[in-house]
Amino acid sequence: MDRAQKQDAIEALKGVFSGAGAVVVTHYMGLTVAEMTDLRGRLRNEGAQLQVVKNTLATKALNGSIGAEGDALFTGPVAIAFAPDPVSAAKVATQYAKDNDKFTVIGGFMGQQVLDKQSVTALAALPSLDQLRAKLIGLLQAPATKIAGVLQAPGAQLARVMAAYAAKDAA
């Protein structure tokens, strides 16, 4: 890689780090191409991505913004999983790490906060943004549904009484 390509890669990583809700740092040594493709597909289904990075370029892109503790995450064969939603990349990465011994989650960071392995696991246990939106919509719709049921009940009772009288008169 020449100097211009390195600078382009650093700028691309800066964009990734600024646009990601959370970045999960992983080691992937020993994974086959098929396993990496499977992991990338799982991440893509959740709206996340996996990118293998050079450690020096990643630390230069971070420019010390997450401190020495965060820079220490970038040692060995590193791949980063990231998404605009802070939870989705962590969910898929931790689940894949449970299923595959060769893939390990080292840590990560959210904005300026460095996360250790346990913090990433805790982040993965949270509901995703879509799940939270669905719960919120359900909570907002529940009172309207109850009101419609209460307003409809007297009319339905009246209709059942009329049907009973009609059945009685017909018999």
mmCIF file with all atom_site columns, C-alpha atoms in Angstrom:
data_model
loop_
_atom_site.group_PDB
_atom_site.id
_atom_site.type_symbol
_atom_site.label_atom_id
_atom_site.label_alt_id
_atom_site.label_comp_id
_atom_site.label_asym_id
_atom_site.label_entity_id
_atom_site.label_seq_id
_atom_site.pdbx_PDB_ins_code
_atom_site.Cartn_x
_atom_site.Cartn_y
_atom_site.Cartn_z
_atom_site.occupancy
_atom_site.B_iso_or_equiv
_atom_site.pdbx_formal_charge
_atom_site.auth_seq_id
_atom_site.auth_comp_id
_atom_site.auth_asym_id
_atom_site.auth_atom_id
_atom_site.pdbx_PDB_model_num
ATOM 1   C CA . MET A 1 1   ? 0.000   0.000   0.000  1.00 0.00 ? 1   MET A CA 1
ATOM 2   C CA . ASP A 1 2   ? 1.416   3.369   -0.912 1.00 0.00 ? 2   ASP A CA 1
ATOM 3   C CA . ARG A 1 3   ? 0.950   6.549   1.088  1.00 0.00 ? 3   ARG A CA 1
ATOM 4   C CA . ALA A 1 4   ? -2.132  7.737   -0.844 1.00 0.00 ? 4   ALA A CA 1
ATOM 5   C CA . GLN A 1 5   ? -3.905  4.402   -0.403 1.00 0.00 ? 5   GLN A CA 1
ATOM 6   C CA . LYS A 1 6   ? -3.122  4.422   3.312  1.00 0.00 ? 6   LYS A CA 1
ATOM 7   C CA . GLN A 1 7   ? -4.523  7.936   3.647  1.00 0.00 ? 7   GLN A CA 1
ATOM 8   C CA . ASP A 1 8   ? -7.694  6.875   1.817  1.00 0.00 ? 8   ASP A CA 1
ATOM 9   C CA . ALA A 1 9   ? -8.034  3.857   4.114  1.00 0.00 ? 9   ALA A CA 1
ATOM 10  C CA . ILE A 1 10  ? -7.599  6.068   7.192  1.00 0.00 ? 10  ILE A CA 1
ATOM 11  C CA . GLU A 1 11  ? -10.285 8.471   5.955  1.00 0.00 ? 11  GLU A CA 1
ATOM 12  C CA . ALA A 1 12  ? -12.640 5.559   5.252  1.00 0.00 ? 12  ALA A CA 1
ATOM 13  C CA . LEU A 1 13  ? -12.074 4.202   8.773  1.00 0.00 ? 13  LEU A CA 1
ATOM 14  C CA . LYS A 1 14  ? -12.724 7.649   10.255 1.00 0.00 ? 14  LYS A CA 1
ATOM 15  C CA . GLY A 1 15  ? -16.090 7.635   8.473  1.00 0.00 ? 15  GLY A CA 1
ATOM 16  C CA . VAL A 1 16  ? -16.852 4.142   9.768  1.00 0.00 ? 16  VAL A CA 1
ATOM 17  C CA . PHE A 1 17  ? -15.968 5.070   13.351 1.00 0.00 ? 17  PHE A CA 1
ATOM 18  C CA . SER A 1 18  ? -17.994 8.289   13.298 1.00 0.00 ? 18  SER A CA 1
ATOM 19  C CA . GLY A 1 19  ? -21.085 6.689   11.705 1.00 0.00 ? 19  GLY A CA 1
ATOM 20  C CA . ALA A 1 20  ? -21.193 3.552   13.816 1.00 0.00 ? 20  ALA A CA 1
ATOM 21  C CA . GLY A 1 21  ? -23.357 3.286   16.913 1.00 0.00 ? 21  GLY A CA 1
ATOM 22  C CA . ALA A 1 22  ? -20.858 0.827   18.361 1.00 0.00 ? 22  ALA A CA 1
ATOM 23  C CA . VAL A 1 23  ? -17.754 -0.880  17.007 1.00 0.00 ? 23  VAL A CA 1
ATOM 24  C CA . VAL A 1 24  ? -17.010 -4.454  18.102 1.00 0.00 ? 24  VAL A CA 1
ATOM 25  C CA . VAL A 1 25  ? -13.347 -5.461  17.852 1.00 0.00 ? 25  VAL A CA 1
ATOM 26  C CA . THR A 1 26  ? -12.791 -9.162  17.147 1.00 0.00 ? 26  THR A CA 1
ATOM 27  C CA . HIS A 1 27  ? -10.027 -11.681 16.413 1.00 0.00 ? 27  HIS A CA 1
ATOM 28  C CA . TYR A 1 28  ? -10.676 -14.004 13.515 1.00 0.00 ? 28  TYR A CA 1
ATOM 29  C CA . MET A 1 29  ? -7.522  -16.148 13.291 1.00 0.00 ? 29  MET A CA 1
ATOM 30  C CA . GLY A 1 30  ? -8.272  -19.605 11.908 1.00 0.00 ? 30  GLY A CA 1
ATOM 31  C CA . LEU A 1 31  ? -11.614 -18.817 10.272 1.00 0.00 ? 31  LEU A CA 1
ATOM 32  C CA . THR A 1 32  ? -12.060 -20.177 6.780  1.00 0.00 ? 32  THR A CA 1
ATOM 33  C CA . VAL A 1 33  ? -13.309 -18.093 3.890  1.00 0.00 ? 33  VAL A CA 1
ATOM 34  C CA . ALA A 1 34  ? -16.678 -19.868 4.088  1.00 0.00 ? 34  ALA A CA 1
ATOM 35  C CA . GLU A 1 35  ? -16.989 -19.054 7.804  1.00 0.00 ? 35  GLU A CA 1
ATOM 36  C CA . MET A 1 36  ? -16.100 -15.401 7.208  1.00 0.00 ? 36  MET A CA 1
ATOM 37  C CA . THR A 1 37  ? -18.656 -15.255 4.394  1.00 0.00 ? 37  THR A CA 1
ATOM 38  C CA . ASP A 1 38  ? -21.276 -16.772 6.706  1.00 0.00 ? 38  ASP A CA 1
ATOM 39  C CA . LEU A 1 39  ? -20.486 -14.210 9.408  1.00 0.00 ? 39  LEU A CA 1
ATOM 40  C CA . ARG A 1 40  ? -20.645 -11.338 6.926  1.00 0.00 ? 40  ARG A CA 1
ATOM 41  C CA . GLY A 1 41  ? -24.026 -12.606 5.686  1.00 0.00 ? 41  GLY A CA 1
ATOM 42  C CA . ARG A 1 42  ? -25.412 -12.777 9.226  1.00 0.00 ? 42  ARG A CA 1
ATOM 43  C CA . LEU A 1 43  ? -24.202 -9.244  9.923  1.00 0.00 ? 43  LEU A CA 1
ATOM 44  C CA . ARG A 1 44  ? -25.610 -7.956  6.638  1.00 0.00 ? 44  ARG A CA 1
ATOM 45  C CA . ASN A 1 45  ? -29.035 -9.415  7.525  1.00 0.00 ? 45  ASN A CA 1
ATOM 46  C CA . GLU A 1 46  ? -28.997 -7.257  10.681 1.00 0.00 ? 46  GLU A CA 1
ATOM 47  C CA . GLY A 1 47  ? -27.791 -4.120  8.871  1.00 0.00 ? 47  GLY A CA 1
ATOM 48  C CA . ALA A 1 48  ? -24.195 -4.443  10.115 1.00 0.00 ? 48  ALA A CA 1
ATOM 49  C CA . GLN A 1 49  ? -20.844 -5.013  8.430  1.00 0.00 ? 49  GLN A CA 1
ATOM 50  C CA . LEU A 1 50  ? -17.534 -6.747  9.119  1.00 0.00 ? 50  LEU A CA 1
ATOM 51  C CA . GLN A 1 51  ? -14.263 -5.270  7.962  1.00 0.00 ? 51  GLN A CA 1
ATOM 52  C CA . VAL A 1 52  ? -10.738 -6.588  8.406  1.00 0.00 ? 52  VAL A CA 1
ATOM 53  C CA . VAL A 1 53  ? -8.492  -3.667  9.362  1.00 0.00 ? 53  VAL A CA 1
ATOM 54  C CA . LYS A 1 54  ? -4.812  -3.007  9.687  1.00 0.00 ? 54  LYS A CA 1
ATOM 55  C CA . ASN A 1 55  ? -4.049  -2.141  13.284 1.00 0.00 ? 55  ASN A CA 1
ATOM 56  C CA . THR A 1 56  ? -1.800  0.828   12.535 1.00 0.00 ? 56  THR A CA 1
ATOM 57  C CA . LEU A 1 57  ? -4.342  2.375   10.185 1.00 0.00 ? 57  LEU A CA 1
ATOM 58  C CA . ALA A 1 58  ? -7.135  1.892   12.715 1.00 0.00 ? 58  ALA A CA 1
ATOM 59  C CA . THR A 1 59  ? -5.162  3.551   15.520 1.00 0.00 ? 59  THR A CA 1
ATOM 60  C CA . LYS A 1 60  ? -4.243  6.425   13.211 1.00 0.00 ? 60  LYS A CA 1
ATOM 61  C CA . ALA A 1 61  ? -7.904  6.826   12.223 1.00 0.00 ? 61  ALA A CA 1
ATOM 62  C CA . LEU A 1 62  ? -8.907  6.940   15.894 1.00 0.00 ? 62  LEU A CA 1
ATOM 63  C CA . ASN A 1 63  ? -6.115  9.459   16.539 1.00 0.00 ? 63  ASN A CA 1
ATOM 64  C CA . GLY A 1 64  ? -6.110  8.724   20.262 1.00 0.00 ? 64  GLY A CA 1
ATOM 65  C CA . SER A 1 65  ? -9.793  9.642   20.651 1.00 0.00 ? 65  SER A CA 1
ATOM 66  C CA . ILE A 1 66  ? -10.515 6.545   22.759 1.00 0.00 ? 66  ILE A CA 1
ATOM 67  C CA . GLY A 1 67  ? -7.238  6.580   24.647 1.00 0.00 ? 67  GLY A CA 1
ATOM 68  C CA . ALA A 1 68  ? -4.503  4.008   25.137 1.00 0.00 ? 68  ALA A CA 1
ATOM 69  C CA . GLU A 1 69  ? -6.994  1.434   26.445 1.00 0.00 ? 69  GLU A CA 1
ATOM 70  C CA . GLY A 1 70  ? -8.895  1.595   23.166 1.00 0.00 ? 70  GLY A CA 1
ATOM 71  C CA . ASP A 1 71  ? -5.757  1.526   21.057 1.00 0.00 ? 71  ASP A CA 1
ATOM 72  C CA . ALA A 1 72  ? -4.707  -1.634  22.922 1.00 0.00 ? 72  ALA A CA 1
ATOM 73  C CA . LEU A 1 73  ? -7.675  -3.456  21.361 1.00 0.00 ? 73  LEU A CA 1
ATOM 74  C CA . PHE A 1 74  ? -5.969  -3.321  17.975 1.00 0.00 ? 74  PHE A CA 1
ATOM 75  C CA . THR A 1 75  ? -3.384  -6.094  18.272 1.00 0.00 ? 75  THR A CA 1
ATOM 76  C CA . GLY A 1 76  ? -3.246  -9.297  16.283 1.00 0.00 ? 76  GLY A CA 1
ATOM 77  C CA . PRO A 1 77  ? -5.575  -10.200 13.405 1.00 0.00 ? 77  PRO A CA 1
ATOM 78  C CA . VAL A 1 78  ? -8.399  -7.722  13.947 1.00 0.00 ? 78  VAL A CA 1
ATOM 79  C CA . ALA A 1 79  ? -11.761 -7.379  12.260 1.00 0.00 ? 79  ALA A CA 1
ATOM 80  C CA . ILE A 1 80  ? -14.335 -4.800  13.290 1.00 0.00 ? 80  ILE A CA 1
ATOM 81  C CA . ALA A 1 81  ? -18.095 -5.308  13.247 1.00 0.00 ? 81  ALA A CA 1
ATOM 82  C CA . PHE A 1 82  ? -20.142 -2.126  13.112 1.00 0.00 ? 82  PHE A CA 1
ATOM 83  C CA . ALA A 1 83  ? -23.610 -0.784  12.401 1.00 0.00 ? 83  ALA A CA 1
ATOM 84  C CA . PRO A 1 84  ? -25.529 2.458   12.894 1.00 0.00 ? 84  PRO A CA 1
ATOM 85  C CA . ASP A 1 85  ? -27.567 0.604   15.542 1.00 0.00 ? 85  ASP A CA 1
ATOM 86  C CA . PRO A 1 86  ? -25.300 -0.016  18.562 1.00 0.00 ? 86  PRO A CA 1
ATOM 87  C CA . VAL A 1 87  ? -26.849 -3.387  19.394 1.00 0.00 ? 87  VAL A CA 1
ATOM 88  C CA . SER A 1 88  ? -27.069 -5.356  16.126 1.00 0.00 ? 88  SER A CA 1
ATOM 89  C CA . ALA A 1 89  ? -23.340 -5.818  15.456 1.00 0.00 ? 89  ALA A CA 1
ATOM 90  C CA . ALA A 1 90  ? -22.718 -6.819  19.076 1.00 0.00 ? 90  ALA A CA 1
ATOM 91  C CA . LYS A 1 91  ? -25.592 -9.346  18.992 1.00 0.00 ? 91  LYS A CA 1
ATOM 92  C CA . VAL A 1 92  ? -24.380 -11.118 15.872 1.00 0.00 ? 92  VAL A CA 1
ATOM 93  C CA . ALA A 1 93  ? -20.693 -11.048 16.847 1.00 0.00 ? 93  ALA A CA 1
ATOM 94  C CA . THR A 1 94  ? -21.235 -12.455 20.344 1.00 0.00 ? 94  THR A CA 1
ATOM 95  C CA . GLN A 1 95  ? -23.586 -15.150 19.052 1.00 0.00 ? 95  GLN A CA 1
ATOM 96  C CA . TYR A 1 96  ? -21.083 -16.150 16.356 1.00 0.00 ? 96  TYR A CA 1
ATOM 97  C CA . ALA A 1 97  ? -18.286 -16.220 18.938 1.00 0.00 ? 97  ALA A CA 1
ATOM 98  C CA . LYS A 1 98  ? -20.372 -18.653 21.035 1.00 0.00 ? 98  LYS A CA 1
ATOM 99  C CA . ASP A 1 99  ? -20.880 -20.903 18.004 1.00 0.00 ? 99  ASP A CA 1
ATOM 100 C CA . ASN A 1 100 ? -17.281 -20.768 16.697 1.00 0.00 ? 100 ASN A CA 1
ATOM 101 C CA . ASP A 1 101 ? -14.169 -21.136 18.888 1.00 0.00 ? 101 ASP A CA 1
ATOM 102 C CA . LYS A 1 102 ? -11.879 -19.496 16.315 1.00 0.00 ? 102 LYS A CA 1
ATOM 103 C CA . PHE A 1 103 ? -13.768 -16.207 16.437 1.00 0.00 ? 103 PHE A CA 1
ATOM 104 C CA . THR A 1 104 ? -13.447 -14.153 19.622 1.00 0.00 ? 104 THR A CA 1
ATOM 105 C CA . VAL A 1 105 ? -14.784 -10.802 20.724 1.00 0.00 ? 105 VAL A CA 1
ATOM 106 C CA . ILE A 1 106 ? -12.012 -8.704  22.258 1.00 0.00 ? 106 ILE A CA 1
ATOM 107 C CA . GLY A 1 107 ? -13.947 -5.574  23.140 1.00 0.00 ? 107 GLY A CA 1
ATOM 108 C CA . GLY A 1 108 ? -15.233 -2.496  21.424 1.00 0.00 ? 108 GLY A CA 1
ATOM 109 C CA . PHE A 1 109 ? -16.152 1.119   21.796 1.00 0.00 ? 109 PHE A CA 1
ATOM 110 C CA . MET A 1 110 ? -19.219 3.327   21.638 1.00 0.00 ? 110 MET A CA 1
ATOM 111 C CA . GLY A 1 111 ? -18.294 6.913   20.905 1.00 0.00 ? 111 GLY A CA 1
ATOM 112 C CA . GLN A 1 112 ? -15.526 7.737   23.384 1.00 0.00 ? 112 GLN A CA 1
ATOM 113 C CA . GLN A 1 113 ? -16.320 4.884   25.791 1.00 0.00 ? 113 GLN A CA 1
ATOM 114 C CA . VAL A 1 114 ? -14.198 1.725   25.563 1.00 0.00 ? 114 VAL A CA 1
ATOM 115 C CA . LEU A 1 115 ? -16.054 -1.537  26.172 1.00 0.00 ? 115 LEU A CA 1
ATOM 116 C CA . ASP A 1 116 ? -14.507 -4.755  27.439 1.00 0.00 ? 116 ASP A CA 1
ATOM 117 C CA . LYS A 1 117 ? -15.739 -8.221  26.432 1.00 0.00 ? 117 LYS A CA 1
ATOM 118 C CA . GLN A 1 118 ? -18.353 -8.331  29.226 1.00 0.00 ? 118 GLN A CA 1
ATOM 119 C CA . SER A 1 119 ? -19.689 -4.904  28.247 1.00 0.00 ? 119 SER A CA 1
ATOM 120 C CA . VAL A 1 120 ? -20.081 -6.004  24.630 1.00 0.00 ? 120 VAL A CA 1
ATOM 121 C CA . THR A 1 121 ? -21.951 -9.103  25.831 1.00 0.00 ? 121 THR A CA 1
ATOM 122 C CA . ALA A 1 122 ? -24.217 -6.906  27.966 1.00 0.00 ? 122 ALA A CA 1
ATOM 123 C CA . LEU A 1 123 ? -24.789 -4.612  24.984 1.00 0.00 ? 123 LEU A CA 1
ATOM 124 C CA . ALA A 1 124 ? -25.769 -7.645  22.891 1.00 0.00 ? 124 ALA A CA 1
ATOM 125 C CA . ALA A 1 125 ? -28.390 -8.612  25.486 1.00 0.00 ? 125 ALA A CA 1
ATOM 126 C CA . LEU A 1 126 ? -30.274 -5.330  24.969 1.00 0.00 ? 126 LEU A CA 1
ATOM 127 C CA . PRO A 1 127 ? -33.210 -5.230  22.537 1.00 0.00 ? 127 PRO A CA 1
ATOM 128 C CA . SER A 1 128 ? -32.440 -3.801  19.117 1.00 0.00 ? 128 SER A CA 1
ATOM 129 C CA . LEU A 1 129 ? -33.714 -0.442  17.935 1.00 0.00 ? 129 LEU A CA 1
ATOM 130 C CA . ASP A 1 130 ? -36.438 -2.098  15.841 1.00 0.00 ? 130 ASP A CA 1
ATOM 131 C CA . GLN A 1 131 ? -37.607 -4.149  18.835 1.00 0.00 ? 131 GLN A CA 1
ATOM 132 C CA . LEU A 1 132 ? -37.776 -1.012  20.992 1.00 0.00 ? 132 LEU A CA 1
ATOM 133 C CA . ARG A 1 133 ? -39.778 0.788   18.309 1.00 0.00 ? 133 ARG A CA 1
ATOM 134 C CA . ALA A 1 134 ? -42.213 -2.129  18.093 1.00 0.00 ? 134 ALA A CA 1
ATOM 135 C CA . LYS A 1 135 ? -42.717 -2.126  21.872 1.00 0.00 ? 135 LYS A CA 1
ATOM 136 C CA . LEU A 1 136 ? -43.286 1.636   21.861 1.00 0.00 ? 136 LEU A CA 1
ATOM 137 C CA . ILE A 1 137 ? -45.851 1.396   19.070 1.00 0.00 ? 137 ILE A CA 1
ATOM 138 C CA . GLY A 1 138 ? -47.583 -1.432  20.918 1.00 0.00 ? 138 GLY A CA 1
ATOM 139 C CA . LEU A 1 139 ? -47.760 0.665   24.078 1.00 0.00 ? 139 LEU A CA 1
ATOM 140 C CA . LEU A 1 140 ? -49.162 3.614   22.154 1.00 0.00 ? 140 LEU A CA 1
ATOM 141 C CA . GLN A 1 141 ? -51.767 1.519   20.345 1.00 0.00 ? 141 GLN A CA 1
ATOM 142 C CA . ALA A 1 142 ? -52.992 -0.374  23.413 1.00 0.00 ? 142 ALA A CA 1
ATOM 143 C CA . PRO A 1 143 ? -55.142 2.471   24.859 1.00 0.00 ? 143 PRO A CA 1
ATOM 144 C CA . ALA A 1 144 ? -56.742 3.166   21.481 1.00 0.00 ? 144 ALA A CA 1
ATOM 145 C CA . THR A 1 145 ? -57.580 -0.519  21.057 1.00 0.00 ? 145 THR A CA 1
ATOM 146 C CA . LYS A 1 146 ? -59.132 -0.661  24.522 1.00 0.00 ? 146 LYS A CA 1
ATOM 147 C CA . ILE A 1 147 ? -61.215 2.464   23.848 1.00 0.00 ? 147 ILE A CA 1
ATOM 148 C CA . ALA A 1 148 ? -62.474 0.995   20.569 1.00 0.00 ? 148 ALA A CA 1
ATOM 149 C CA . GLY A 1 149 ? -63.401 -2.236  22.372 1.00 0.00 ? 149 GLY A CA 1
ATOM 150 C CA . VAL A 1 150 ? -65.288 -0.356  25.105 1.00 0.00 ? 150 VAL A CA 1
ATOM 151 C CA . LEU A 1 151 ? -67.187 1.775   22.580 1.00 0.00 ? 151 LEU A CA 1
ATOM 152 C CA . GLN A 1 152 ? -68.065 -1.253  20.475 1.00 0.00 ? 152 GLN A CA 1
ATOM 153 C CA . ALA A 1 153 ? -69.298 -3.409  23.387 1.00 0.00 ? 153 ALA A CA 1
ATOM 154 C CA . PRO A 1 154 ? -72.745 -1.776  23.955 1.00 0.00 ? 154 PRO A CA 1
ATOM 155 C CA . GLY A 1 155 ? -73.605 -1.980  20.259 1.00 0.00 ? 155 GLY A CA 1
ATOM 156 C CA . ALA A 1 156 ? -72.583 -5.650  20.099 1.00 0.00 ? 156 ALA A CA 1
ATOM 157 C CA . GLN A 1 157 ? -74.650 -6.431  23.221 1.00 0.00 ? 157 GLN A CA 1
ATOM 158 C CA . LEU A 1 158 ? -77.686 -4.692  21.714 1.00 0.00 ? 158 LEU A CA 1
ATOM 159 C CA . ALA A 1 159 ? -77.261 -6.672  18.495 1.00 0.00 ? 159 ALA A CA 1
ATOM 160 C CA . ARG A 1 160 ? -77.089 -9.967  20.435 1.00 0.00 ? 160 ARG A CA 1
ATOM 161 C CA . VAL A 1 161 ? -80.292 -9.085  22.359 1.00 0.00 ? 161 VAL A CA 1
ATOM 162 C CA . MET A 1 162 ? -82.108 -8.237  19.106 1.00 0.00 ? 162 MET A CA 1
ATOM 163 C CA . ALA A 1 163 ? -80.885 -11.503 17.535 1.00 0.00 ? 163 ALA A CA 1
ATOM 164 C CA . ALA A 1 164 ? -82.118 -13.453 20.571 1.00 0.00 ? 164 ALA A CA 1
ATOM 165 C CA . TYR A 1 165 ? -85.580 -11.836 20.356 1.00 0.00 ? 165 TYR A CA 1
ATOM 166 C CA . ALA A 1 166 ? -85.694 -12.512 16.621 1.00 0.00 ? 166 ALA A CA 1
ATOM 167 C CA . ALA A 1 167 ? -84.793 -16.154 17.191 1.00 0.00 ? 167 ALA A CA 1
ATOM 168 C CA . LYS A 1 168 ? -87.428 -16.404 19.959 1.00 0.00 ? 168 LYS A CA 1
ATOM 169 C CA . ASP A 1 169 ? -90.152 -14.902 17.745 1.00 0.00 ? 169 ASP A CA 1
ATOM 170 C CA . ALA A 1 170 ? -89.234 -17.156 14.846 1.00 0.00 ? 170 ALA A CA 1
ATOM 171 C CA . ALA A 1 171 ? -89.535 -20.255 17.032 1.00 0.00 ? 171 ALA A CA 1
#
